[in-house]
PDB file of C-alpha atoms and ligand atoms in Angstrom:
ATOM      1  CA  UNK A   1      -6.684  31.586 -18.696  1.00 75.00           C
ATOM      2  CA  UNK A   2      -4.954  32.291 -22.209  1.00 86.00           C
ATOM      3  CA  UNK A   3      -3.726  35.268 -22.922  1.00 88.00           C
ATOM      4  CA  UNK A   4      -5.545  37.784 -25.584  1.00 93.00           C
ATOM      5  CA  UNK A   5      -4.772  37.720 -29.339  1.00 95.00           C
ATOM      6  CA  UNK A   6      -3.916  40.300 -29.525  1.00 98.00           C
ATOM      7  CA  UNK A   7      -1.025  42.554 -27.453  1.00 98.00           C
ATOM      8  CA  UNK A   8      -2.516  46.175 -29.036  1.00 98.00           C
ATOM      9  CA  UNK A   9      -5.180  46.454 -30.849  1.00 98.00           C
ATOM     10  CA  UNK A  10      -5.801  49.722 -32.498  1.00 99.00           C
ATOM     11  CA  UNK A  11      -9.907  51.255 -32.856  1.00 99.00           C
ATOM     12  CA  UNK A  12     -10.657  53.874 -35.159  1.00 99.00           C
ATOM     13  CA  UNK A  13     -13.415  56.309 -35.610  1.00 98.00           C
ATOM     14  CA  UNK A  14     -13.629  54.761 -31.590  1.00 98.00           C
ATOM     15  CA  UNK A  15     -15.939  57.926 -30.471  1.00 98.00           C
ATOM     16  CA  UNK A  16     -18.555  57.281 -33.427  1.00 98.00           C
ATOM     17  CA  UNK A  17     -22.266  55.485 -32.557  1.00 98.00           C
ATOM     18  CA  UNK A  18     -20.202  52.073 -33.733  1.00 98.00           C
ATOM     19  CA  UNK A  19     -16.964  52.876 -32.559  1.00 98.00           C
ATOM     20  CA  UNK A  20     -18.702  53.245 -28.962  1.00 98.00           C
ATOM     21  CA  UNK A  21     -19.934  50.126 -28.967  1.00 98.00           C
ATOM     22  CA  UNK A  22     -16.791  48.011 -30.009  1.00 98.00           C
ATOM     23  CA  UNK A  23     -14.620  49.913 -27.413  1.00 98.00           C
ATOM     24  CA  UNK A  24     -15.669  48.260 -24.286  1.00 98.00           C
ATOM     25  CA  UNK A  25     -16.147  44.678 -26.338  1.00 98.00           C
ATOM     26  CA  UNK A  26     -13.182  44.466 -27.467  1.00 98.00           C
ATOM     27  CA  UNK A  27     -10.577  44.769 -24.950  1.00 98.00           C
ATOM     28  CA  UNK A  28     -11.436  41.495 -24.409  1.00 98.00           C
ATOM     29  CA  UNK A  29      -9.202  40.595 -27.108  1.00 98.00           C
ATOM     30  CA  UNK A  30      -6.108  42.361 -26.184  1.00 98.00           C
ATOM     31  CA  UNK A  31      -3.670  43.404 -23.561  1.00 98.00           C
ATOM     32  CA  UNK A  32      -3.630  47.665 -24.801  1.00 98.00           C
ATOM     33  CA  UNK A  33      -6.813  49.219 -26.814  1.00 98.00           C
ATOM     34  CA  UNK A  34      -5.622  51.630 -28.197  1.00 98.00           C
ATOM     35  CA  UNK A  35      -8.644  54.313 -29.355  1.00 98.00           C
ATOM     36  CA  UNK A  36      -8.295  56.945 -31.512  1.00 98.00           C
ATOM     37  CA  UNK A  37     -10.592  59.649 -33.452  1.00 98.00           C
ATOM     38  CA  UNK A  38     -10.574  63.369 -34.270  1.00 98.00           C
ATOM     39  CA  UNK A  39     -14.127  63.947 -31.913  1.00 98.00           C
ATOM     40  CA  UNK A  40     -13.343  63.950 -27.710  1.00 98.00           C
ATOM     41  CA  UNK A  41     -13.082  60.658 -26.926  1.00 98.00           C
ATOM     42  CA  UNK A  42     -13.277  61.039 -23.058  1.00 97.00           C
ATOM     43  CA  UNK A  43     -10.047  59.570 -20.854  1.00 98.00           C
ATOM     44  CA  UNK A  44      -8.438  56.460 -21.234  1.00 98.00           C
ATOM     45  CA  UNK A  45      -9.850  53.814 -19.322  1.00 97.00           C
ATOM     46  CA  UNK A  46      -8.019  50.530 -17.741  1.00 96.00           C
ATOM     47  CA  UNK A  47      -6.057  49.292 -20.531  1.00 97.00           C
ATOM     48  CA  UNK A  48      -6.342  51.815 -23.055  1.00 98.00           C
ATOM     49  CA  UNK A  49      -4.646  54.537 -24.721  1.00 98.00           C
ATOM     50  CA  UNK A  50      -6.142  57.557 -25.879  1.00 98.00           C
ATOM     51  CA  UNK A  51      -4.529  58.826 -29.329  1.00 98.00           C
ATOM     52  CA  UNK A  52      -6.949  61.863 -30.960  1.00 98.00           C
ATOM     53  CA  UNK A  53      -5.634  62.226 -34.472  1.00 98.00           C
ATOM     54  CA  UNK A  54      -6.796  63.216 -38.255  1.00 98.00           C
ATOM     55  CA  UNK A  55      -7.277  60.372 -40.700  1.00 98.00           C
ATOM     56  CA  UNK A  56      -5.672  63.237 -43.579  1.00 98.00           C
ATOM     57  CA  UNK A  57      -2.723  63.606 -41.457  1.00 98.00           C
ATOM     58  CA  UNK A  58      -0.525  60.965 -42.860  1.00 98.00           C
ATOM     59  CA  UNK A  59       2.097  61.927 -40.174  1.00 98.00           C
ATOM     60  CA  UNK A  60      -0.368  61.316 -37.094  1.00 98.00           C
ATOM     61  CA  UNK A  61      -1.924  57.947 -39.000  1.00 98.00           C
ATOM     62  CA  UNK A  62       1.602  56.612 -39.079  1.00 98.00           C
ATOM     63  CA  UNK A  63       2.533  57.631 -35.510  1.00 98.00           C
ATOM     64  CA  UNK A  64      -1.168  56.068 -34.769  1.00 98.00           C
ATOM     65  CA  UNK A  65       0.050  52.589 -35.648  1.00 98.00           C
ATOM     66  CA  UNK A  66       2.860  52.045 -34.306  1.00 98.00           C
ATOM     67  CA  UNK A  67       3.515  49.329 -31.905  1.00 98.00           C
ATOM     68  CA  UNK A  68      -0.046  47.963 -33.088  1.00 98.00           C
ATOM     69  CA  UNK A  69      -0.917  44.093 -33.995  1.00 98.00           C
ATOM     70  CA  UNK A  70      -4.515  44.551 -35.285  1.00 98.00           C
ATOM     71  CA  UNK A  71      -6.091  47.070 -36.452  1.00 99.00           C
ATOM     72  CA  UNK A  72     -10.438  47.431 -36.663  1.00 99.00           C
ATOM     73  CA  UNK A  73     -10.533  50.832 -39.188  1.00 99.00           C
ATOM     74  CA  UNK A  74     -14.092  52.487 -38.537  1.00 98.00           C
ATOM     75  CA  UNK A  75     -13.100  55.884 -38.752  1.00 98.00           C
ATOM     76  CA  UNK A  76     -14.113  58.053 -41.440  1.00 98.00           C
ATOM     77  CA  UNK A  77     -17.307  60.210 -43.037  1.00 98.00           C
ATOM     78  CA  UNK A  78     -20.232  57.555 -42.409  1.00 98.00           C
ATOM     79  CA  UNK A  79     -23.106  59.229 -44.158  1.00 98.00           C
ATOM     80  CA  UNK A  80     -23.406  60.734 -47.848  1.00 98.00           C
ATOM     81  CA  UNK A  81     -21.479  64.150 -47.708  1.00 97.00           C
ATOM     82  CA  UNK A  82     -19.974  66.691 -49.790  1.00 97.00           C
ATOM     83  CA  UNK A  83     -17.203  65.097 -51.577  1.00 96.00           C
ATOM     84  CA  UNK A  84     -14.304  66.764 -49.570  1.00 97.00           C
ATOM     85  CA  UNK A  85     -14.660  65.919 -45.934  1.00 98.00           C
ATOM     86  CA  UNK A  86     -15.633  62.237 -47.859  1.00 98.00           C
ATOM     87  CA  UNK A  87     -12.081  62.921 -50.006  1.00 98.00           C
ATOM     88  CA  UNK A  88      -9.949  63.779 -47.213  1.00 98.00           C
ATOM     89  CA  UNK A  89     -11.287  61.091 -44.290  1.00 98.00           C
ATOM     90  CA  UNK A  90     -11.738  58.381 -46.472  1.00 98.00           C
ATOM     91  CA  UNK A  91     -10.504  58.416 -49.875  1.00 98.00           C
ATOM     92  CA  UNK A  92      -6.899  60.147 -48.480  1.00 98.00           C
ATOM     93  CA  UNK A  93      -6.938  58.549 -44.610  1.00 98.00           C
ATOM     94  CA  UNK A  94      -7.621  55.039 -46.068  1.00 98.00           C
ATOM     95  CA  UNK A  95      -4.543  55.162 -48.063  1.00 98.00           C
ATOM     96  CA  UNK A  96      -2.248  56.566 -44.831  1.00 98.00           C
ATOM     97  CA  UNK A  97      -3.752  53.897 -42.357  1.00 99.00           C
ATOM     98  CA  UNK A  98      -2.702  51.012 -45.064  1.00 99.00           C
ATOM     99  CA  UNK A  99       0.358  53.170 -45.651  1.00 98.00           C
ATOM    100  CA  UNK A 100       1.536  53.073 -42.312  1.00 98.00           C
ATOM    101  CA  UNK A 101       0.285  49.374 -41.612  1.00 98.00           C
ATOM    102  CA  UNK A 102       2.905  48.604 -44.316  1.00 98.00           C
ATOM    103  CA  UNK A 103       5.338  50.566 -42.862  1.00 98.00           C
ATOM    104  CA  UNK A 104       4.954  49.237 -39.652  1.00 98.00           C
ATOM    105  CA  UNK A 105       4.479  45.686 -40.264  1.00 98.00           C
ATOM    106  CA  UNK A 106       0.811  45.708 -39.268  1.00 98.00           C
ATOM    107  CA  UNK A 107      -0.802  42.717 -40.419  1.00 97.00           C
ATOM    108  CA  UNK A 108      -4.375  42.596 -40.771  1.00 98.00           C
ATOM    109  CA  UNK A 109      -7.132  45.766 -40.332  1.00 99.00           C
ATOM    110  CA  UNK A 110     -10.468  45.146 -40.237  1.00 99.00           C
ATOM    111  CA  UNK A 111     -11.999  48.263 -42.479  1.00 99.00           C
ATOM    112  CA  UNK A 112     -15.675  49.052 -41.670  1.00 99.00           C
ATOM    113  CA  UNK A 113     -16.952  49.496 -45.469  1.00 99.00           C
ATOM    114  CA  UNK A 114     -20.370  49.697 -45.882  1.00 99.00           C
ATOM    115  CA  UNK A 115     -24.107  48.145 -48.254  1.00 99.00           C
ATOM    116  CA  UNK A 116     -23.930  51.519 -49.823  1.00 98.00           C
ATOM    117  CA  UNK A 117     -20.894  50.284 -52.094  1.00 99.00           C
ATOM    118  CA  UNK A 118     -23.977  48.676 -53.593  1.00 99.00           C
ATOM    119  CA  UNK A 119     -26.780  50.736 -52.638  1.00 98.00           C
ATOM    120  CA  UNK A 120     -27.798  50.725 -56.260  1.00 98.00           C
ATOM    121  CA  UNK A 121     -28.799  47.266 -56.976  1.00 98.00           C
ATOM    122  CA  UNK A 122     -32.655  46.327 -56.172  1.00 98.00           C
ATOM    123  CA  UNK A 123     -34.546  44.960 -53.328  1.00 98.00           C
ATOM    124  CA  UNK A 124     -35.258  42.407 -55.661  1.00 98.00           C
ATOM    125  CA  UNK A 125     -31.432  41.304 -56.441  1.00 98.00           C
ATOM    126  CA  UNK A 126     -30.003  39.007 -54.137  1.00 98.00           C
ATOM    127  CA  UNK A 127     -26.281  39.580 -54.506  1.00 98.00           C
ATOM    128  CA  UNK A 128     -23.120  38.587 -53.573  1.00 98.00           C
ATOM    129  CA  UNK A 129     -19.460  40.332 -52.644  1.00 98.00           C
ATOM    130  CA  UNK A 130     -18.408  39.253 -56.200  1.00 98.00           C
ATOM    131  CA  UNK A 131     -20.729  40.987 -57.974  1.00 98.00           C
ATOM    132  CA  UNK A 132     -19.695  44.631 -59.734  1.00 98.00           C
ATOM    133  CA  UNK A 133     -19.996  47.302 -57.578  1.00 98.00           C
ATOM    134  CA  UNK A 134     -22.998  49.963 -57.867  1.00 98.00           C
ATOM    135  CA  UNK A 135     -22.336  52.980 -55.329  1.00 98.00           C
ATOM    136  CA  UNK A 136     -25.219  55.177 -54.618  1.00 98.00           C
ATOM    137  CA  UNK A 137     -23.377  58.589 -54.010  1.00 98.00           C
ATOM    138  CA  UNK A 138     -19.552  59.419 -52.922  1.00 98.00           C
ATOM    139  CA  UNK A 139     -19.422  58.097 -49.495  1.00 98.00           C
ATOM    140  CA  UNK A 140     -20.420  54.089 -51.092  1.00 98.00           C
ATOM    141  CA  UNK A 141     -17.982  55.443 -53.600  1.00 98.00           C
ATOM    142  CA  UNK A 142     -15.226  56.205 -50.916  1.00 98.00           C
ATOM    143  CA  UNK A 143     -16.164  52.718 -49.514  1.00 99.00           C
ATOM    144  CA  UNK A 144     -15.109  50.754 -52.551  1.00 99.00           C
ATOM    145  CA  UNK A 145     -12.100  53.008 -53.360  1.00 99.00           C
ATOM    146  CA  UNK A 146     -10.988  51.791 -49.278  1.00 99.00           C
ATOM    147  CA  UNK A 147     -12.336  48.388 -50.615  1.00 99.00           C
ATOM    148  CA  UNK A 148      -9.991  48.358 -53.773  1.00 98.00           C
ATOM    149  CA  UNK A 149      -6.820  50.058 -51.389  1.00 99.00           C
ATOM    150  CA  UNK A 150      -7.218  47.082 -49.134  1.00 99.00           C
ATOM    151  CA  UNK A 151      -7.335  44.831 -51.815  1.00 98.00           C
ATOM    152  CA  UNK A 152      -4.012  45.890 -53.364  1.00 99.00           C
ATOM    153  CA  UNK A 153      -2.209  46.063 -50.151  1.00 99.00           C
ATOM    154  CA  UNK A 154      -2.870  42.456 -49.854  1.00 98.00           C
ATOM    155  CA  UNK A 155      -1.945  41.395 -53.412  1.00 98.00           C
ATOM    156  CA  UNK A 156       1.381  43.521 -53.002  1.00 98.00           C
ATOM    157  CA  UNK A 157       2.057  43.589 -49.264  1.00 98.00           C
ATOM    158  CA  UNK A 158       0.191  40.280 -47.976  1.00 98.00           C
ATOM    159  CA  UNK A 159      -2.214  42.705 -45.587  1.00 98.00           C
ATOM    160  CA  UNK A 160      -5.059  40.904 -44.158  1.00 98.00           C
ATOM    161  CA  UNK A 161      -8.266  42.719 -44.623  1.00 99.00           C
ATOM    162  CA  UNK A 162     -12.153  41.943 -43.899  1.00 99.00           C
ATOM    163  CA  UNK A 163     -13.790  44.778 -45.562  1.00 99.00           C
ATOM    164  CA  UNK A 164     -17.411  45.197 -43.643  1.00 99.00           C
ATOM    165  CA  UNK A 165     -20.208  46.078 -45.893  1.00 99.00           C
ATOM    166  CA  UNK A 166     -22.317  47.087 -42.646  1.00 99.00           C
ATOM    167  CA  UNK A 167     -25.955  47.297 -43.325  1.00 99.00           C
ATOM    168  CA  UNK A 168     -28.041  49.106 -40.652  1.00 99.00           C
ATOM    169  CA  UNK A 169     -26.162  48.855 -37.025  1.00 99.00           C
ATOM    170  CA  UNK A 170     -28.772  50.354 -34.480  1.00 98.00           C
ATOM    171  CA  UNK A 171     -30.607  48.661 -31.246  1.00 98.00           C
ATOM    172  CA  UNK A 172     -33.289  48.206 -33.761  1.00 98.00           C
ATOM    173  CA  UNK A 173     -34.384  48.302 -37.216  1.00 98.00           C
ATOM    174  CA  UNK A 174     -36.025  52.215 -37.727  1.00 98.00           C
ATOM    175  CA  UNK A 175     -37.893  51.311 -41.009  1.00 97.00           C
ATOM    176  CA  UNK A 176     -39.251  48.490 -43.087  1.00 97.00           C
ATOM    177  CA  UNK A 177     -36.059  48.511 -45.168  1.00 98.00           C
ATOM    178  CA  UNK A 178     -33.843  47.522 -42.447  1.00 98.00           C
ATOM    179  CA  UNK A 179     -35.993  44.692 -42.017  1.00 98.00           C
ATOM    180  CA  UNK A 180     -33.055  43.317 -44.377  1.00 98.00           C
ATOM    181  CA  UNK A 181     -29.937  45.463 -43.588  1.00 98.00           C
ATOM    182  CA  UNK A 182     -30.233  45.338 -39.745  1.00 99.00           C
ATOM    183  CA  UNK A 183     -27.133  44.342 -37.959  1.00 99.00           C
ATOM    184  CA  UNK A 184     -27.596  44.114 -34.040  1.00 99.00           C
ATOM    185  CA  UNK A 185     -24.247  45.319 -31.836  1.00 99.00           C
ATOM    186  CA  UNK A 186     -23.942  41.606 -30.562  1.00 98.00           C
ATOM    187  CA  UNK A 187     -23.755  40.652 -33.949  1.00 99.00           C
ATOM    188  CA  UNK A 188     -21.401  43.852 -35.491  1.00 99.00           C
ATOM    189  CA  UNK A 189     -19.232  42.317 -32.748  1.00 98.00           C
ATOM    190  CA  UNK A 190     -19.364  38.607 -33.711  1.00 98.00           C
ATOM    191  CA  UNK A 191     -18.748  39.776 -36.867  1.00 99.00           C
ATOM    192  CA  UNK A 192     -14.952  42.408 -36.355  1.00 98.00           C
ATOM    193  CA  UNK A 193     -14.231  39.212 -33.546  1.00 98.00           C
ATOM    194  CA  UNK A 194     -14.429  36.386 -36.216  1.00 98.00           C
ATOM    195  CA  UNK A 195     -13.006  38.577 -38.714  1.00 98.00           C
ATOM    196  CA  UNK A 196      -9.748  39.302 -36.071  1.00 98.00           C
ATOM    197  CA  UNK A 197      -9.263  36.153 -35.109  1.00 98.00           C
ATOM    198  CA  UNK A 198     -10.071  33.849 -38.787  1.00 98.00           C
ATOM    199  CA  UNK A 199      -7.097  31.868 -38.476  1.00 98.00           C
ATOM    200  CA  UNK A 200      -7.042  32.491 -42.183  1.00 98.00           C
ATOM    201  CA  UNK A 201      -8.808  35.815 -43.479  1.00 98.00           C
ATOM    202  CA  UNK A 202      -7.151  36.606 -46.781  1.00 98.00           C
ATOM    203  CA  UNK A 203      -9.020  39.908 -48.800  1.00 98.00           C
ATOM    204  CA  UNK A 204     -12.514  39.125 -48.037  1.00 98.00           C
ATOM    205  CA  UNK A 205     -15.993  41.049 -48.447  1.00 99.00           C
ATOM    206  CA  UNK A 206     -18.263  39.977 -46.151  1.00 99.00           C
ATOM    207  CA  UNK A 207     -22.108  42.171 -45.668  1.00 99.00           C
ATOM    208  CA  UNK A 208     -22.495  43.141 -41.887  1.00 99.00           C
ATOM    209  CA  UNK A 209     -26.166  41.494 -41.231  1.00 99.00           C
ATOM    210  CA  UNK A 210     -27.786  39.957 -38.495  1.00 99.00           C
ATOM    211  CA  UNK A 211     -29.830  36.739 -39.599  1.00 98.00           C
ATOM    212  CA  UNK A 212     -32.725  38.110 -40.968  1.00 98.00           C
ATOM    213  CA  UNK A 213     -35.800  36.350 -43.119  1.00 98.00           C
ATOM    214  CA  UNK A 214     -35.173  39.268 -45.290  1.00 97.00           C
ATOM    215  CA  UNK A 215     -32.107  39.310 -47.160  1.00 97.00           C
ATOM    216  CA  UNK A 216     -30.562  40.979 -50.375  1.00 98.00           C
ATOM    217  CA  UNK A 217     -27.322  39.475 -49.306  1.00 98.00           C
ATOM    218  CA  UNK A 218     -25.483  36.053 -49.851  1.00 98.00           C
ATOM    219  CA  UNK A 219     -21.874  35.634 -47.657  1.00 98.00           C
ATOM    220  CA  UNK A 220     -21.427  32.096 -48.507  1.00 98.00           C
ATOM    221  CA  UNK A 221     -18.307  33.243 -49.731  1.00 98.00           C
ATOM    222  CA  UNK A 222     -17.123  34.484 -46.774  1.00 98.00           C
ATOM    223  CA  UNK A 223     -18.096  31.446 -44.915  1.00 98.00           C
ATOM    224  CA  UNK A 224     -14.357  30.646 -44.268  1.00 98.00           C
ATOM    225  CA  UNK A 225     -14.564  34.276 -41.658  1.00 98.00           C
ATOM    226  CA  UNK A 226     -17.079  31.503 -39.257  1.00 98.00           C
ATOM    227  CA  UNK A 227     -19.465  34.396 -38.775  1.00 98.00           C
ATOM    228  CA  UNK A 228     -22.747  33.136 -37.460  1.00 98.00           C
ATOM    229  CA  UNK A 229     -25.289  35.654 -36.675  1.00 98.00           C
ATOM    230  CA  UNK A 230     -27.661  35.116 -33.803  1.00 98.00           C
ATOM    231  CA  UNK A 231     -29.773  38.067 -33.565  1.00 99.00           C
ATOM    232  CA  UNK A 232     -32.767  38.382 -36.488  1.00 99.00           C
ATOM    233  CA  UNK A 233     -34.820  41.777 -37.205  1.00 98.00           C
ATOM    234  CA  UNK A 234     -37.802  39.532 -37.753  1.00 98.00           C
ATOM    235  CA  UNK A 235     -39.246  40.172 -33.964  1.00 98.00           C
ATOM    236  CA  UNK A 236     -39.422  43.939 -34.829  1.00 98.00           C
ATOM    237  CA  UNK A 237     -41.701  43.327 -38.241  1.00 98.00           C
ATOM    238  CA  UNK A 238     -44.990  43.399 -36.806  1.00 98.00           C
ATOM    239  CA  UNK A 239     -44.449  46.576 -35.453  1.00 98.00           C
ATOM    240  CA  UNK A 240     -42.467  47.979 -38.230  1.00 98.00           C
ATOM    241  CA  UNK A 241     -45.633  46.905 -40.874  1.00 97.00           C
ATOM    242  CA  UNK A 242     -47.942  48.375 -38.546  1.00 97.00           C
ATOM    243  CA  UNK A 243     -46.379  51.691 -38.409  1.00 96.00           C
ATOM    244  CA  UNK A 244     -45.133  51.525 -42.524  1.00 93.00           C
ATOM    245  CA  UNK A 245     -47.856  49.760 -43.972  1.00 94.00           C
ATOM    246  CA  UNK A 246     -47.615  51.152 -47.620  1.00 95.00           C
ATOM    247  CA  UNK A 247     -44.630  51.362 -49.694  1.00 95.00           C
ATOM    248  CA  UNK A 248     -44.134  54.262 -51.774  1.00 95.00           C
ATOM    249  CA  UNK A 249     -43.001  52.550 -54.989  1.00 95.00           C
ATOM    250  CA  UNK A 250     -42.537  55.484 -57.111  1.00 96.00           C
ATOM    251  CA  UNK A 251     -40.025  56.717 -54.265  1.00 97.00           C
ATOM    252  CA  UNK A 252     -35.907  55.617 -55.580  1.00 98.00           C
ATOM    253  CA  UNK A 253     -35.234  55.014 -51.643  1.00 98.00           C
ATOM    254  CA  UNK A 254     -38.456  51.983 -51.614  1.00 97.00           C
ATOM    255  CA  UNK A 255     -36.682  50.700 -54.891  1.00 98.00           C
ATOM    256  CA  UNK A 256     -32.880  50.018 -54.098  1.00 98.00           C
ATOM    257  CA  UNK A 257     -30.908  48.371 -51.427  1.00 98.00           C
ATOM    258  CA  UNK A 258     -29.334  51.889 -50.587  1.00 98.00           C
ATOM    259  CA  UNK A 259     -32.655  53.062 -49.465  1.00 98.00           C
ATOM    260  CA  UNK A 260     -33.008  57.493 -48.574  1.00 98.00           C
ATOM    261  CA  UNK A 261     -28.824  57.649 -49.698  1.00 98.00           C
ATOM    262  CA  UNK A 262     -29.336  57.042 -53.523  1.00 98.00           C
ATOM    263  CA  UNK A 263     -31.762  60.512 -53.561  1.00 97.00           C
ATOM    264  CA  UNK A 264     -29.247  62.363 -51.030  1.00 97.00           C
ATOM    265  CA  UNK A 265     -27.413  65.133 -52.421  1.00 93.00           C
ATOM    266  CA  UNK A 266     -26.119  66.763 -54.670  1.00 89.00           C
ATOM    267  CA  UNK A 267     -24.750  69.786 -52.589  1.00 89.00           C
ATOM    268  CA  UNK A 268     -24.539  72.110 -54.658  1.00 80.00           C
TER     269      UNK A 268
HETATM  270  C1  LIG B 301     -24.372  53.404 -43.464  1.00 53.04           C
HETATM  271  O1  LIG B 301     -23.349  53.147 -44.097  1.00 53.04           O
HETATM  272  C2  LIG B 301     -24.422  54.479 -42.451  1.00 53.04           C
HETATM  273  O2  LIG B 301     -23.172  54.657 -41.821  1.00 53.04           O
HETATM  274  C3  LIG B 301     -25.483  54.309 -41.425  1.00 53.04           C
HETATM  275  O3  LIG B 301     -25.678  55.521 -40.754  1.00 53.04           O
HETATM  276  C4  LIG B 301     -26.804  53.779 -41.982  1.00 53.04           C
HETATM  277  O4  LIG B 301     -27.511  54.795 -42.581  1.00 53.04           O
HETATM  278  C5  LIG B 301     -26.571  52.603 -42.894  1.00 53.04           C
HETATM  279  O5  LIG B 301     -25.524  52.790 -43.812  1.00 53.04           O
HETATM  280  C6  LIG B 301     -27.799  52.138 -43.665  1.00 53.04           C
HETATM  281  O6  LIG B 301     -27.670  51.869 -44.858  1.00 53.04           O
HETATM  282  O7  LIG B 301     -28.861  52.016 -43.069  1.00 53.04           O
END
C-alpha cells in the first residue's frame, strides 16, 4: 500500500456541520489529522491531534500550523452575521492562517469560500469564477476578501489555494433553490480530495456542486482540479415541487442565486 499524501494535514472549523463530515474522510489522506476549532471538538481519535484555537489569535493560528503539509481552511462565521464576529473570524483569521502558512512553509490550503461571493447575480445568469464578484451581505463579502488574500499569497508567496464557492452542503436539498446549489458530502469530499491532491492546483475558483440538471454555475475552468461529481439533486425534485409548487417572484430570495441571505440583515 502507498503511503498518504500527506504526513499532517491540518482541518479547520473541524467541529462545524462540514467540518464533521471531512474529519473522518480525510485521514485517509494522511499519517496525523490534525483538527482544530474554537467549539468542543470531543478527544482526539487514532491519528489525530486535537488543537482548540481562535482564528483572531494570530499567535495560536501560527502555533496551529506548524509542522503541517496541507491545510483544508473551513473555519470561520458561515452564515450572514453582524460584521464583527464576520471581521474578526474571517476577514482577520484568513489573513493569520495565510500568514503563518508563509511563515511556515505551508504550501497549499484549501479555503472553504462560499456561492454567496455571488449571491447577487440571477437565477437566470449562468456564470463563471471569472466573472466580477456580487456579494449579497458581509459574510459573501468576507468570502471574497479570503478569496483575494489567497490570491495574493500565491502571486507573492507561490501558495496553492482552491478557494470553494460551496453551494448548499446538506444530506439533501431543503428547498427548490438548492435544486441548483446542492452539494452532497460524497461530493464536498471529491471535491477538498481532488483539490489536495491536483498535481497542479495553482489559484483556482472552483463552485462546490454536485451534478445537478439545474445549474447557475460553469467550472470548466477549473477542469484542470479533475473534480467529477457523482451525486445529482435531481432525485429529490419531485418531492421538492410538490411541497414548493409556487414561486414567490416578487420575493429578492426567489430572484438571486444567494437565495433568503441577500434580504438577511441589517442588524441594527
Ligand atoms: C453558505 O455559505 C452557508 O454556509 C450554508 O449554511 C448555506 O446556507 C449555503 O451557503 C447556501 O447558500 O445554501
Amino acid at each position: 500500500m502507498s503511503p498518504p499524501p500527506f504526513n499532517r494535514l491540518l482541518l479547520t472549523g473541524a467541529a462545524g456541520a462540514l467540518g464533521r463530515q471531512l474529519r473522518p474522510r480525510l485521514k485517509r489522506l494522511c499519517s496525523t489529522l490534525r483538527v482544530s476549532d474554537m467549539a468542543e471538538l470531543g478527544s482526539a481519535g487514532a491519528a489525530e491531534e486535537v488543537r482548540p484555537a481562535r482564528l483572531e489569535d494570530a499567535q495560536a493560528v501560527h502555533a496551529l500550523l506548524e509542522g503541517v503539509d496541507a491545510v483544508v481552511h473551513l473555519g470561520g462565521v458561515s452564515t450572514e452575521q453582524p460584521w464583527q464576529p464576520i471581521l474578526q473570524a474571517n476577514v482577520m483569521g484568513v489573513v493569520h492562517l495565510y500568514e503563518a502558512a508563509r511563515k511556515h512553509g505551508v504550501k497549499r490550503i484549501v479555503f472553504a469560500s462560499s456561492n454567496h461571493v455571488t449571491g447577487f447575480y440571477r437565477q437566470d445568469d449562468v456564470i463563471t469564477p471569472q466573472d466580477p464578484v456580487r456579494p449579497d451581505g458581509f459574510y459573501g463579502l468576507s468570502k471574497a476578501w479570503g478569496e483575494n488574500v489567497s490570491r495574493y499569497y500565491f502571486d507573492r508567496h507561490g501558495i496553492e489555494s482552491a478557494c470553494l464557492r460551496i453551494g448548499s452542503s446538506f444530506p439533501e436539498p431543503k428547498d427548490r433553490r438548492m435544486l441548483a446549489t446542492w452539494l452532497s458530502y460524497d461530493d464536498l469530499d471529491r471535491l477538498v480530495t481532488a483539490c489536495l491532491t491536483a498535481p497542479v492546483l495553482g489559484h483556482t475558483i472552483v463552485y462546490g456542486m454536485s451534478d445537478n440538471t439545474t445549474t447557475w454555475w460553469d467550472n470548466t475552468s477549473a477542469r484542470h482540479v479533475g473534480f467529477r461529481p457523482q451525486d445529482s439533486s435531481e432525485r429529490f425534485r419531485a418531492a421538492l415541487e410538490a411541497r414548493q409548487p409556487t414561486i414567490d417572484l416578487g420575493d429578492p430570495a426567489s430572484i438571486y442565486q444567494g437565495g433568503a441571505f441577500v434580504r438577511t440583515g441589517p442588524f441594527e
